[in-house]
Amino acid sequence: MHAEGTGTLGEYAAEHGAVAHSRSKSRDDPLSVLDEEDRIFANEDLLRIDHVPDQNKIVGRNNQIETVARRLKPTITGGTGKGTLLLGKSGSGKTLVTRYVSREVVERGRENDVRIGRAVIDCAQRRSEVQTVIHLAKSLNEPEKTGITIPHSGIATGAYYDRLWSVIDELYDAIIVVLDEIDRLAPPDDVENVPPEEADDSKLLMQLSRAGEENDVDASITVIGISNDLKYGDRLDTRVESSFSPDEIVFPAYDANQLGDILERRRDAYREDVLTDDVIPLCSAFSAQEHGDARRAIDLFRLAGEVARDNDAARVTESHVRVANDDAEVTRIQDLIRGCPTQAKIAIAALATMDEFSERSAFKATEMYRVYRAFAEAIDANVLGKKRITDQLREYETLKIINMTRTSDGYREGTYLQLSLLDDSSLLLQTIGLDERCANIPIDGRMRQHIVSIVGP
């Protein structure tokens, strides 16, 4: 372990700066910040991830904007647009372009007295067909007008669809449904015995794309799917391919120059003369290293300002960007494992600690489980069976945090499950160390000796 004196995971996180980046002196009146003018930001909302800027602030995506606009154009007069899949790495502008174009289409429809409904659903937060349909119905419903209620649970999936169709016909002439991270509804690659037509994404797309054909609704429905998986379209069920019949639009990653242009166009989020000349180039360079992720560039740009403000600095400088970048890495991991069950966090912490304690980078699932068990017992958490723990970890394989492969040591040993990290072990330990329960996991000398006895030095 890099910090020999560290006793718990929480102490490790604090020692590595994951708890807070603020270094400003405490105030006699801590609420005085509410009355102070913000010396750094002029309009911080411009740096929100969900902020949809005007077209002149959207960089390098004119072709994609035009293509999406052509696909959605029929809805302006109440027709059905073309089903579309937007594919590309995270932060390549897929969701931004879709939100921007669909917002403009809704406005054009209003000018034509066409009632266009728009729903943008984050499938990563729903994780099942029924949860997605519930959220879709709630997003479109106006219960004071329809008299329709959408319960959180308690009725069959088909009944939820029936209420969705009723809401749509009552309120709209056309609907645009955006399914962000649609691939998160698909079963993992290593899950067997799930027929393609039984996968949640296939069932959802089938229902939405065939609703008009089946006379479920009179209004038109246009579906746009968004995925970070460039091969997502290849895994769709053939019946879905026939009914959804999507065009695919690929979004390339941004280069450093484009990222710099994106940030320059949001410079007015800051007060005049607050940014030093090296802030935007450094934010762009860091983000270009992460596959040209514009979302990360904007977030880093905002975090640098927060670091400067929390330190009572008069200007945002290169040093603030570097501190923010370290903080952003922990934030990125936090976002990836948000909602992660405590048991899974303990298991990820076990694997990360094994990586830190030893010279090895790959471990048998049985080794990970022994360390997990020691961690869980140390904080009085229930100890789950090995299969249940490895099943929980499979989700984090799809998030590119963990790699899980079936391998063999030869005829005598047979095959076994091998685990390794795809992310930095220190960042994972810092992040999980911020969890109130996991912060008490001991990683002192005694626990280190125990881990070494399992996996070797």
Short mmCIF file of C-alpha atoms in Angstrom, two decimals:
data_model
loop_
_atom_site.label_atom_id
_atom_site.label_comp_id
_atom_site.label_asym_id
_atom_site.label_seq_id
_atom_site.Cartn_x
_atom_site.Cartn_y
_atom_site.Cartn_z
CA MET A 1 0.00 0.00 0.00
CA HIS A 2 1.28 3.44 -0.84
CA ALA A 3 0.33 4.83 2.59
CA GLU A 4 1.83 2.52 5.21
CA GLY A 5 0.20 4.30 8.18
CA THR A 6 -3.32 4.17 6.78
CA GLY A 7 -5.72 2.34 9.09
CA THR A 8 -9.03 2.47 7.20
CA LEU A 9 -10.30 3.05 3.70
CA GLY A 10 -11.80 6.35 4.81
CA GLU A 11 -8.41 7.56 6.05
CA TYR A 12 -6.87 6.49 2.74
CA ALA A 13 -9.42 8.62 0.87
CA ALA A 14 -8.72 11.63 3.11
CA GLU A 15 -4.95 11.28 2.76
CA HIS A 16 -5.25 11.19 -1.03
CA GLY A 17 -7.40 14.30 -1.15
CA ALA A 18 -10.66 12.66 -2.20
CA VAL A 19 -12.78 14.19 0.57
CA ALA A 20 -12.67 17.84 -0.39
CA HIS A 21 -10.65 20.15 -2.60
CA SER A 22 -11.45 23.30 -0.61
CA ARG A 23 -8.52 24.78 1.26
CA SER A 24 -10.04 28.12 2.20
CA LYS A 25 -9.86 29.21 5.83
CA SER A 26 -12.97 28.72 7.92
CA ARG A 27 -15.11 31.83 8.37
CA ASP A 28 -16.51 33.31 11.55
CA ASP A 29 -19.88 33.41 9.79
CA PRO A 30 -19.99 30.44 7.40
CA LEU A 31 -23.34 31.59 5.94
CA SER A 32 -21.79 34.86 4.77
CA VAL A 33 -21.09 33.14 1.42
CA LEU A 34 -24.82 33.45 0.69
CA ASP A 35 -24.56 37.23 0.62
CA GLU A 36 -21.27 37.50 -1.25
CA GLU A 37 -21.00 38.18 -4.96
CA ASP A 38 -19.48 35.26 -6.88
CA ARG A 39 -16.10 36.60 -8.00
CA ILE A 40 -15.42 33.66 -10.33
CA PHE A 41 -18.62 32.71 -12.15
CA ALA A 42 -20.92 35.02 -14.11
CA ASN A 43 -23.35 32.27 -15.21
CA GLU A 44 -22.40 28.85 -13.90
CA ASP A 45 -25.52 27.30 -15.48
CA LEU A 46 -23.73 27.40 -18.85
CA LEU A 47 -21.44 24.66 -17.52
CA ARG A 48 -24.18 22.30 -16.38
CA ILE A 49 -23.99 18.95 -18.15
CA ASP A 50 -27.70 19.07 -19.02
CA HIS A 51 -27.52 22.62 -20.42
CA VAL A 52 -28.52 22.70 -24.09
CA PRO A 53 -26.78 25.66 -25.78
CA ASP A 54 -27.76 27.47 -28.95
CA GLN A 55 -26.40 26.04 -32.19
CA ASN A 56 -23.56 28.57 -32.37
CA LYS A 57 -22.15 26.97 -29.21
CA ILE A 58 -22.32 23.39 -30.58
CA VAL A 59 -18.96 22.57 -32.17
CA GLY A 60 -18.20 20.23 -35.07
CA ARG A 61 -21.62 18.58 -35.25
CA ASN A 62 -23.39 20.39 -38.12
CA ASN A 63 -23.63 17.23 -40.23
CA GLN A 64 -25.10 15.25 -37.34
CA ILE A 65 -27.54 18.07 -36.49
CA GLU A 66 -28.74 18.17 -40.10
CA THR A 67 -29.14 14.39 -40.28
CA VAL A 68 -31.10 14.15 -37.02
CA ALA A 69 -33.24 17.10 -38.13
CA ARG A 70 -34.11 15.28 -41.39
CA ARG A 71 -35.09 12.18 -39.42
CA LEU A 72 -37.41 14.19 -37.13
CA LYS A 73 -38.80 16.62 -39.72
CA PRO A 74 -42.03 14.65 -40.44
CA THR A 75 -43.16 15.09 -36.82
CA ILE A 76 -43.50 18.86 -37.38
CA THR A 77 -46.68 18.13 -39.34
CA GLY A 78 -47.76 15.22 -37.12
CA GLY A 79 -46.08 12.48 -39.16
CA THR A 80 -43.73 9.71 -38.07
CA GLY A 81 -40.00 10.38 -38.25
CA LYS A 82 -37.33 7.83 -39.04
CA GLY A 83 -36.11 5.52 -36.29
CA THR A 84 -32.47 6.36 -35.58
CA LEU A 85 -29.52 5.04 -33.59
CA LEU A 86 -26.87 7.57 -32.55
CA LEU A 87 -23.60 5.77 -31.82
CA GLY A 88 -20.30 7.04 -30.43
CA LYS A 89 -18.14 7.26 -27.35
CA SER A 90 -19.31 9.05 -24.22
CA GLY A 91 -19.10 12.83 -24.51
CA SER A 92 -19.18 12.90 -28.32
CA GLY A 93 -22.31 15.07 -28.47
CA LYS A 94 -25.02 12.46 -29.13
CA THR A 95 -27.38 13.49 -26.34
CA LEU A 96 -26.64 17.20 -26.78
CA VAL A 97 -27.48 17.15 -30.50
CA THR A 98 -30.63 15.11 -29.88
CA ARG A 99 -31.87 17.42 -27.14
CA TYR A 100 -31.13 20.49 -29.25
CA VAL A 101 -32.80 19.25 -32.45
CA SER A 102 -35.82 17.73 -30.73
CA ARG A 103 -36.36 20.96 -28.77
CA GLU A 104 -36.37 22.92 -32.04
CA VAL A 105 -38.75 20.42 -33.66
CA VAL A 106 -41.21 20.75 -30.77
CA GLU A 107 -41.15 24.55 -31.23
CA ARG A 108 -41.72 24.27 -35.00
CA GLY A 109 -44.61 21.90 -34.36
CA ARG A 110 -46.18 24.38 -31.95
CA GLU A 111 -46.07 26.99 -34.72
CA ASN A 112 -48.05 24.52 -36.89
CA ASP A 113 -50.54 23.78 -34.08
CA VAL A 114 -49.12 20.27 -33.86
CA ARG A 115 -48.81 18.96 -30.32
CA ILE A 116 -45.43 17.23 -30.15
CA GLY A 117 -44.41 15.47 -26.96
CA ARG A 118 -40.76 14.82 -26.17
CA ALA A 119 -39.33 12.45 -23.58
CA VAL A 120 -35.62 11.86 -22.96
CA ILE A 121 -35.19 8.70 -20.86
CA ASP A 122 -31.89 7.66 -19.26
CA CYS A 123 -32.08 3.88 -19.56
CA ALA A 124 -29.02 3.51 -17.30
CA GLN A 125 -31.20 4.75 -14.43
CA ARG A 126 -34.18 2.50 -15.29
CA ARG A 127 -32.48 -0.81 -16.13
CA SER A 128 -35.67 -2.67 -17.16
CA GLU A 129 -38.46 -2.47 -19.71
CA VAL A 130 -41.18 -1.81 -17.14
CA GLN A 131 -39.22 0.88 -15.28
CA THR A 132 -38.54 2.65 -18.58
CA VAL A 133 -42.20 2.52 -19.60
CA ILE A 134 -43.26 3.87 -16.19
CA HIS A 135 -40.85 6.79 -16.46
CA LEU A 136 -41.84 7.43 -20.08
CA ALA A 137 -45.54 7.55 -19.16
CA LYS A 138 -44.88 9.83 -16.19
CA SER A 139 -42.75 12.16 -18.32
CA LEU A 140 -45.49 12.61 -20.92
CA ASN A 141 -48.52 12.56 -18.62
CA GLU A 142 -50.40 15.62 -17.39
CA PRO A 143 -52.74 13.95 -14.87
CA GLU A 144 -54.84 17.08 -14.33
CA LYS A 145 -55.77 16.90 -18.04
CA THR A 146 -55.89 13.15 -18.62
CA GLY A 147 -57.16 11.91 -15.26
CA ILE A 148 -54.69 9.04 -15.67
CA THR A 149 -52.40 7.95 -12.84
CA ILE A 150 -49.13 6.06 -13.34
CA PRO A 151 -48.39 4.00 -10.19
CA HIS A 152 -44.79 3.14 -9.30
CA SER A 153 -45.69 -0.54 -9.14
CA GLY A 154 -48.56 -2.95 -8.73
CA ILE A 155 -49.91 -3.40 -12.26
CA ALA A 156 -48.83 -5.56 -15.18
CA THR A 157 -46.40 -4.33 -17.83
CA GLY A 158 -49.17 -4.44 -20.44
CA ALA A 159 -51.33 -2.18 -18.27
CA TYR A 160 -48.53 0.39 -18.12
CA TYR A 161 -48.34 0.38 -21.93
CA ASP A 162 -52.14 0.83 -22.12
CA ARG A 163 -51.91 3.90 -19.89
CA LEU A 164 -49.00 5.23 -21.92
CA TRP A 165 -51.02 4.90 -25.15
CA SER A 166 -53.98 6.66 -23.51
CA VAL A 167 -51.77 9.54 -22.33
CA ILE A 168 -50.25 9.96 -25.78
CA ASP A 169 -53.58 10.01 -27.62
CA GLU A 170 -55.13 12.37 -25.10
CA LEU A 171 -52.35 14.98 -25.21
CA TYR A 172 -50.32 14.71 -28.42
CA ASP A 173 -50.33 14.43 -32.19
CA ALA A 174 -46.75 13.17 -32.35
CA ILE A 175 -44.18 11.86 -29.89
CA ILE A 176 -40.38 11.86 -29.93
CA VAL A 177 -38.92 9.25 -27.57
CA VAL A 178 -35.18 9.46 -26.89
CA LEU A 179 -33.74 6.35 -25.20
CA ASP A 180 -30.33 7.39 -23.89
CA GLU A 181 -27.92 4.50 -23.20
CA ILE A 182 -30.46 2.06 -24.67
CA ASP A 183 -27.80 -0.68 -24.57
CA ARG A 184 -28.06 -0.69 -20.77
CA LEU A 185 -31.40 -2.50 -21.18
CA ALA A 186 -29.72 -5.30 -23.15
CA PRO A 187 -28.46 -8.40 -21.30
CA PRO A 188 -24.69 -8.57 -20.71
CA ASP A 189 -22.70 -10.48 -23.32
CA ASP A 190 -21.95 -13.33 -20.94
CA VAL A 191 -25.58 -13.91 -19.88
CA GLU A 192 -26.83 -17.00 -21.67
CA ASN A 193 -30.26 -18.37 -22.52
CA VAL A 194 -31.93 -15.00 -23.11
CA PRO A 195 -33.54 -15.07 -26.57
CA PRO A 196 -32.99 -11.76 -28.39
CA GLU A 197 -36.72 -11.10 -28.54
CA GLU A 198 -36.96 -11.47 -24.74
CA ALA A 199 -34.32 -8.83 -23.96
CA ASP A 200 -35.76 -5.70 -22.35
CA ASP A 201 -34.43 -3.37 -25.06
CA SER A 202 -35.94 -5.53 -27.82
CA LYS A 203 -39.34 -5.70 -26.11
CA LEU A 204 -39.41 -1.93 -25.52
CA LEU A 205 -38.36 -1.03 -29.06
CA MET A 206 -40.86 -3.51 -30.49
CA GLN A 207 -43.75 -2.01 -28.54
CA LEU A 208 -42.86 1.60 -29.37
CA SER A 209 -42.08 1.06 -33.05
CA ARG A 210 -45.21 -1.04 -33.71
CA ALA A 211 -47.70 0.94 -31.62
CA GLY A 212 -49.20 2.68 -34.65
CA GLU A 213 -49.23 -0.46 -36.77
CA GLU A 214 -51.05 -2.33 -33.99
CA ASN A 215 -53.55 0.54 -33.61
CA ASP A 216 -52.49 1.12 -30.01
CA VAL A 217 -52.20 4.86 -30.68
CA ASP A 218 -53.39 7.36 -33.27
CA ALA A 219 -50.46 9.70 -32.62
CA SER A 220 -47.16 9.07 -34.39
CA ILE A 221 -44.17 7.81 -32.40
CA THR A 222 -40.56 8.39 -33.44
CA VAL A 223 -37.81 6.65 -31.50
CA ILE A 224 -34.16 7.68 -31.23
CA GLY A 225 -31.78 5.31 -29.46
CA ILE A 226 -28.41 6.49 -28.13
CA SER A 227 -25.56 4.11 -27.32
CA ASN A 228 -21.84 4.28 -26.56
CA ASP A 229 -21.53 0.81 -28.13
CA LEU A 230 -20.69 1.24 -31.82
CA LYS A 231 -21.90 -2.31 -32.52
CA TYR A 232 -25.19 -2.00 -30.64
CA GLY A 233 -27.29 -2.17 -33.82
CA ASP A 234 -25.80 -5.58 -34.65
CA ARG A 235 -27.30 -7.17 -31.54
CA LEU A 236 -30.92 -6.13 -32.17
CA ASP A 237 -33.49 -8.86 -32.69
CA THR A 238 -34.42 -9.31 -36.37
CA ARG A 239 -38.08 -8.47 -35.65
CA VAL A 240 -37.01 -5.23 -34.02
CA GLU A 241 -34.78 -4.49 -37.01
CA SER A 242 -37.82 -4.92 -39.24
CA SER A 243 -40.20 -2.69 -37.24
CA PHE A 244 -37.75 -0.12 -35.85
CA SER A 245 -35.56 -0.20 -38.99
CA PRO A 246 -33.12 2.41 -37.67
CA ASP A 247 -30.62 4.51 -39.55
CA GLU A 248 -27.27 4.70 -37.74
CA ILE A 249 -25.40 7.96 -37.22
CA VAL A 250 -21.86 7.69 -35.84
CA PHE A 251 -20.45 10.56 -33.78
CA PRO A 252 -16.63 10.77 -33.87
CA ALA A 253 -14.68 11.79 -30.78
CA TYR A 254 -13.65 15.44 -30.43
CA ASP A 255 -9.99 16.37 -30.84
CA ALA A 256 -8.18 18.80 -28.52
CA ASN A 257 -8.81 21.77 -30.83
CA GLN A 258 -12.55 21.09 -30.94
CA LEU A 259 -12.67 20.68 -27.17
CA GLY A 260 -10.89 24.02 -26.81
CA ASP A 261 -13.46 25.59 -29.14
CA ILE A 262 -16.31 24.12 -27.07
CA LEU A 263 -14.89 25.64 -23.89
CA GLU A 264 -14.18 28.98 -25.55
CA ARG A 265 -17.85 29.19 -26.50
CA ARG A 266 -18.75 28.75 -22.85
CA ARG A 267 -16.16 31.19 -21.56
CA ASP A 268 -18.95 33.63 -20.65
CA ALA A 269 -19.84 31.31 -17.77
CA TYR A 270 -16.92 33.07 -16.06
CA ARG A 271 -16.44 36.70 -15.18
CA GLU A 272 -14.26 38.73 -17.49
CA ASP A 273 -10.49 38.38 -17.01
CA VAL A 274 -10.90 35.61 -14.41
CA LEU A 275 -9.38 32.83 -16.56
CA THR A 276 -5.64 32.72 -17.15
CA ASP A 277 -4.57 31.84 -20.70
CA ASP A 278 -3.55 28.27 -19.91
CA VAL A 279 -6.85 27.11 -18.33
CA ILE A 280 -8.80 26.22 -21.48
CA PRO A 281 -5.86 24.56 -23.31
CA LEU A 282 -5.07 22.43 -20.25
CA CYS A 283 -8.71 21.39 -19.74
CA SER A 284 -8.84 20.47 -23.44
CA ALA A 285 -5.60 18.50 -23.28
CA PHE A 286 -6.66 16.47 -20.24
CA SER A 287 -10.03 15.67 -21.84
CA ALA A 288 -8.55 14.81 -25.24
CA GLN A 289 -6.57 12.10 -23.48
CA GLU A 290 -9.90 10.63 -22.33
CA HIS A 291 -11.17 9.80 -25.84
CA GLY A 292 -12.22 13.38 -26.66
CA ASP A 293 -15.00 13.52 -24.08
CA ALA A 294 -16.68 16.96 -24.25
CA ARG A 295 -18.78 16.21 -21.17
CA ARG A 296 -15.62 15.66 -19.17
CA ALA A 297 -14.02 18.82 -20.62
CA ILE A 298 -16.97 20.99 -19.56
CA ASP A 299 -17.11 19.36 -16.14
CA LEU A 300 -13.37 19.89 -15.62
CA PHE A 301 -13.72 23.52 -16.77
CA ARG A 302 -16.41 24.05 -14.12
CA LEU A 303 -14.55 22.17 -11.37
CA ALA A 304 -11.44 24.33 -11.89
CA GLY A 305 -13.55 27.39 -11.18
CA GLU A 306 -15.02 25.79 -8.08
CA VAL A 307 -11.55 24.96 -6.78
CA ALA A 308 -10.46 28.57 -7.32
CA ARG A 309 -13.60 29.93 -5.64
CA ASP A 310 -13.32 27.57 -2.67
CA ASN A 311 -9.73 28.70 -2.21
CA ASP A 312 -10.74 32.40 -2.33
CA ALA A 313 -8.53 32.88 -5.39
CA ALA A 314 -8.99 35.94 -7.59
CA ARG A 315 -8.33 34.02 -10.84
CA VAL A 316 -8.59 30.47 -12.18
CA THR A 317 -5.12 29.13 -12.98
CA GLU A 318 -3.33 26.02 -14.23
CA SER A 319 -2.89 24.74 -10.67
CA HIS A 320 -6.66 24.85 -10.13
CA VAL A 321 -7.16 22.80 -13.29
CA ARG A 322 -4.68 20.17 -12.07
CA VAL A 323 -6.38 19.90 -8.67
CA ALA A 324 -9.77 19.71 -10.40
CA ASN A 325 -8.50 16.99 -12.74
CA ASP A 326 -7.50 14.82 -9.79
CA ASP A 327 -10.89 15.50 -8.21
CA ALA A 328 -12.69 14.81 -11.51
CA GLU A 329 -11.14 11.35 -11.74
CA VAL A 330 -12.70 10.45 -8.39
CA THR A 331 -15.99 12.06 -9.50
CA ARG A 332 -15.91 9.99 -12.70
CA ILE A 333 -15.57 6.79 -10.69
CA GLN A 334 -18.34 7.97 -8.35
CA ASP A 335 -20.62 8.50 -11.32
CA LEU A 336 -19.84 5.04 -12.66
CA ILE A 337 -20.66 3.29 -9.40
CA ARG A 338 -23.50 5.58 -8.28
CA GLY A 339 -26.22 3.46 -6.74
CA CYS A 340 -23.77 0.59 -6.40
CA PRO A 341 -24.90 -1.76 -3.57
CA THR A 342 -22.67 -1.78 -0.50
CA GLN A 343 -21.85 -5.45 -1.11
CA ALA A 344 -20.53 -4.68 -4.60
CA LYS A 345 -18.50 -1.75 -3.24
CA ILE A 346 -16.89 -4.06 -0.68
CA ALA A 347 -16.01 -6.54 -3.44
CA ILE A 348 -14.57 -3.82 -5.69
CA ALA A 349 -12.58 -2.49 -2.71
CA ALA A 350 -11.25 -6.01 -2.13
CA LEU A 351 -10.05 -6.30 -5.72
CA ALA A 352 -8.57 -2.78 -5.69
CA THR A 353 -6.74 -3.42 -2.41
CA MET A 354 -5.30 -6.68 -3.75
CA ASP A 355 -4.03 -4.73 -6.75
CA GLU A 356 -2.44 -2.13 -4.44
CA PHE A 357 -0.91 -4.60 -1.99
CA SER A 358 0.69 -6.96 -4.49
CA GLU A 359 2.70 -6.96 -7.68
CA ARG A 360 -0.05 -8.87 -9.47
CA SER A 361 -2.76 -7.34 -11.62
CA ALA A 362 -5.07 -10.34 -12.15
CA PHE A 363 -6.66 -12.51 -9.48
CA LYS A 364 -8.82 -15.59 -9.18
CA ALA A 365 -12.42 -14.98 -8.12
CA THR A 366 -11.79 -17.28 -5.14
CA GLU A 367 -8.94 -15.01 -3.98
CA MET A 368 -11.08 -11.89 -4.34
CA TYR A 369 -13.86 -13.58 -2.38
CA ARG A 370 -11.58 -14.37 0.59
CA VAL A 371 -10.56 -10.70 0.82
CA TYR A 372 -14.18 -9.58 0.33
CA ARG A 373 -15.22 -11.87 3.19
CA ALA A 374 -12.56 -10.40 5.49
CA PHE A 375 -13.68 -6.86 4.63
CA ALA A 376 -17.39 -7.63 5.09
CA GLU A 377 -16.82 -9.32 8.44
CA ALA A 378 -14.65 -6.42 9.61
CA ILE A 379 -17.53 -3.93 9.20
CA ASP A 380 -20.28 -6.37 10.30
CA ALA A 381 -21.83 -6.56 6.83
CA ASN A 382 -23.67 -9.66 5.67
CA VAL A 383 -21.37 -12.02 3.81
CA LEU A 384 -22.87 -13.09 0.50
CA GLY A 385 -21.94 -16.26 -1.35
CA LYS A 386 -19.21 -16.18 -3.99
CA LYS A 387 -21.61 -16.63 -6.91
CA ARG A 388 -23.83 -13.75 -5.76
CA ILE A 389 -20.83 -11.45 -5.41
CA THR A 390 -19.39 -12.31 -8.82
CA ASP A 391 -22.86 -11.84 -10.34
CA GLN A 392 -23.02 -8.34 -8.81
CA LEU A 393 -19.59 -7.52 -10.23
CA ARG A 394 -20.69 -8.34 -13.79
CA GLU A 395 -22.49 -5.01 -14.04
CA TYR A 396 -19.20 -3.22 -13.43
CA GLU A 397 -17.61 -5.22 -16.21
CA THR A 398 -20.05 -3.53 -18.62
CA LEU A 399 -19.04 -0.18 -17.11
CA LYS A 400 -15.41 -0.95 -17.98
CA ILE A 401 -14.26 -0.92 -14.35
CA ILE A 402 -13.52 -4.64 -14.05
CA ASN A 403 -12.47 -7.27 -16.57
CA MET A 404 -13.75 -10.81 -15.99
CA THR A 405 -12.45 -13.70 -18.08
CA ARG A 406 -12.70 -17.46 -17.87
CA THR A 407 -9.19 -18.91 -18.06
CA SER A 408 -7.22 -22.05 -17.28
CA ASP A 409 -3.96 -23.08 -15.61
CA GLY A 410 -3.92 -26.36 -17.48
CA TYR A 411 -5.55 -29.76 -17.21
CA ARG A 412 -4.97 -30.22 -13.51
CA GLU A 413 -6.21 -26.83 -12.39
CA GLY A 414 -9.22 -26.64 -14.71
CA THR A 415 -10.87 -23.36 -15.66
CA TYR A 416 -11.55 -20.48 -13.26
CA LEU A 417 -12.84 -16.91 -13.31
CA GLN A 418 -10.07 -14.30 -13.41
CA LEU A 419 -10.64 -10.69 -12.33
CA SER A 420 -8.60 -7.57 -13.04
CA LEU A 421 -9.14 -3.82 -12.87
CA LEU A 422 -9.59 -1.56 -15.88
CA ASP A 423 -9.43 1.55 -13.69
CA ASP A 424 -6.77 2.86 -11.32
CA SER A 425 -6.89 1.00 -8.00
CA SER A 426 -6.04 4.11 -6.00
CA LEU A 427 -8.94 6.05 -7.53
CA LEU A 428 -11.33 3.21 -6.75
CA LEU A 429 -10.13 3.05 -3.14
CA GLN A 430 -10.47 6.82 -2.76
CA THR A 431 -13.98 6.75 -4.17
CA ILE A 432 -15.23 3.81 -2.14
CA GLY A 433 -13.54 5.31 0.93
CA LEU A 434 -16.04 8.18 0.71
CA ASP A 435 -18.89 5.74 1.39
CA GLU A 436 -19.93 6.01 5.04
CA ARG A 437 -20.08 2.25 5.58
CA CYS A 438 -17.05 1.24 3.52
CA ALA A 439 -14.92 3.99 5.08
CA ASN A 440 -14.49 1.71 8.11
CA ILE A 441 -12.91 -1.15 6.15
CA PRO A 442 -9.51 -1.78 7.77
CA ILE A 443 -6.47 -1.69 5.49
CA ASP A 444 -3.86 -1.57 8.24
CA GLY A 445 -0.71 -3.68 8.52
CA ARG A 446 -2.57 -6.69 9.87
CA MET A 447 -5.06 -6.71 7.01
CA ARG A 448 -2.23 -6.19 4.54
CA GLN A 449 -0.46 -9.29 5.87
CA HIS A 450 -3.70 -11.23 5.52
CA ILE A 451 -4.09 -10.16 1.89
CA VAL A 452 -0.47 -10.95 1.07
CA SER A 453 -0.99 -14.42 2.52
CA ILE A 454 -3.82 -14.91 0.02
CA VAL A 455 -2.36 -13.42 -3.17
CA GLY A 456 1.37 -13.24 -2.46
CA PRO A 457 3.59 -10.11 -2.29
#
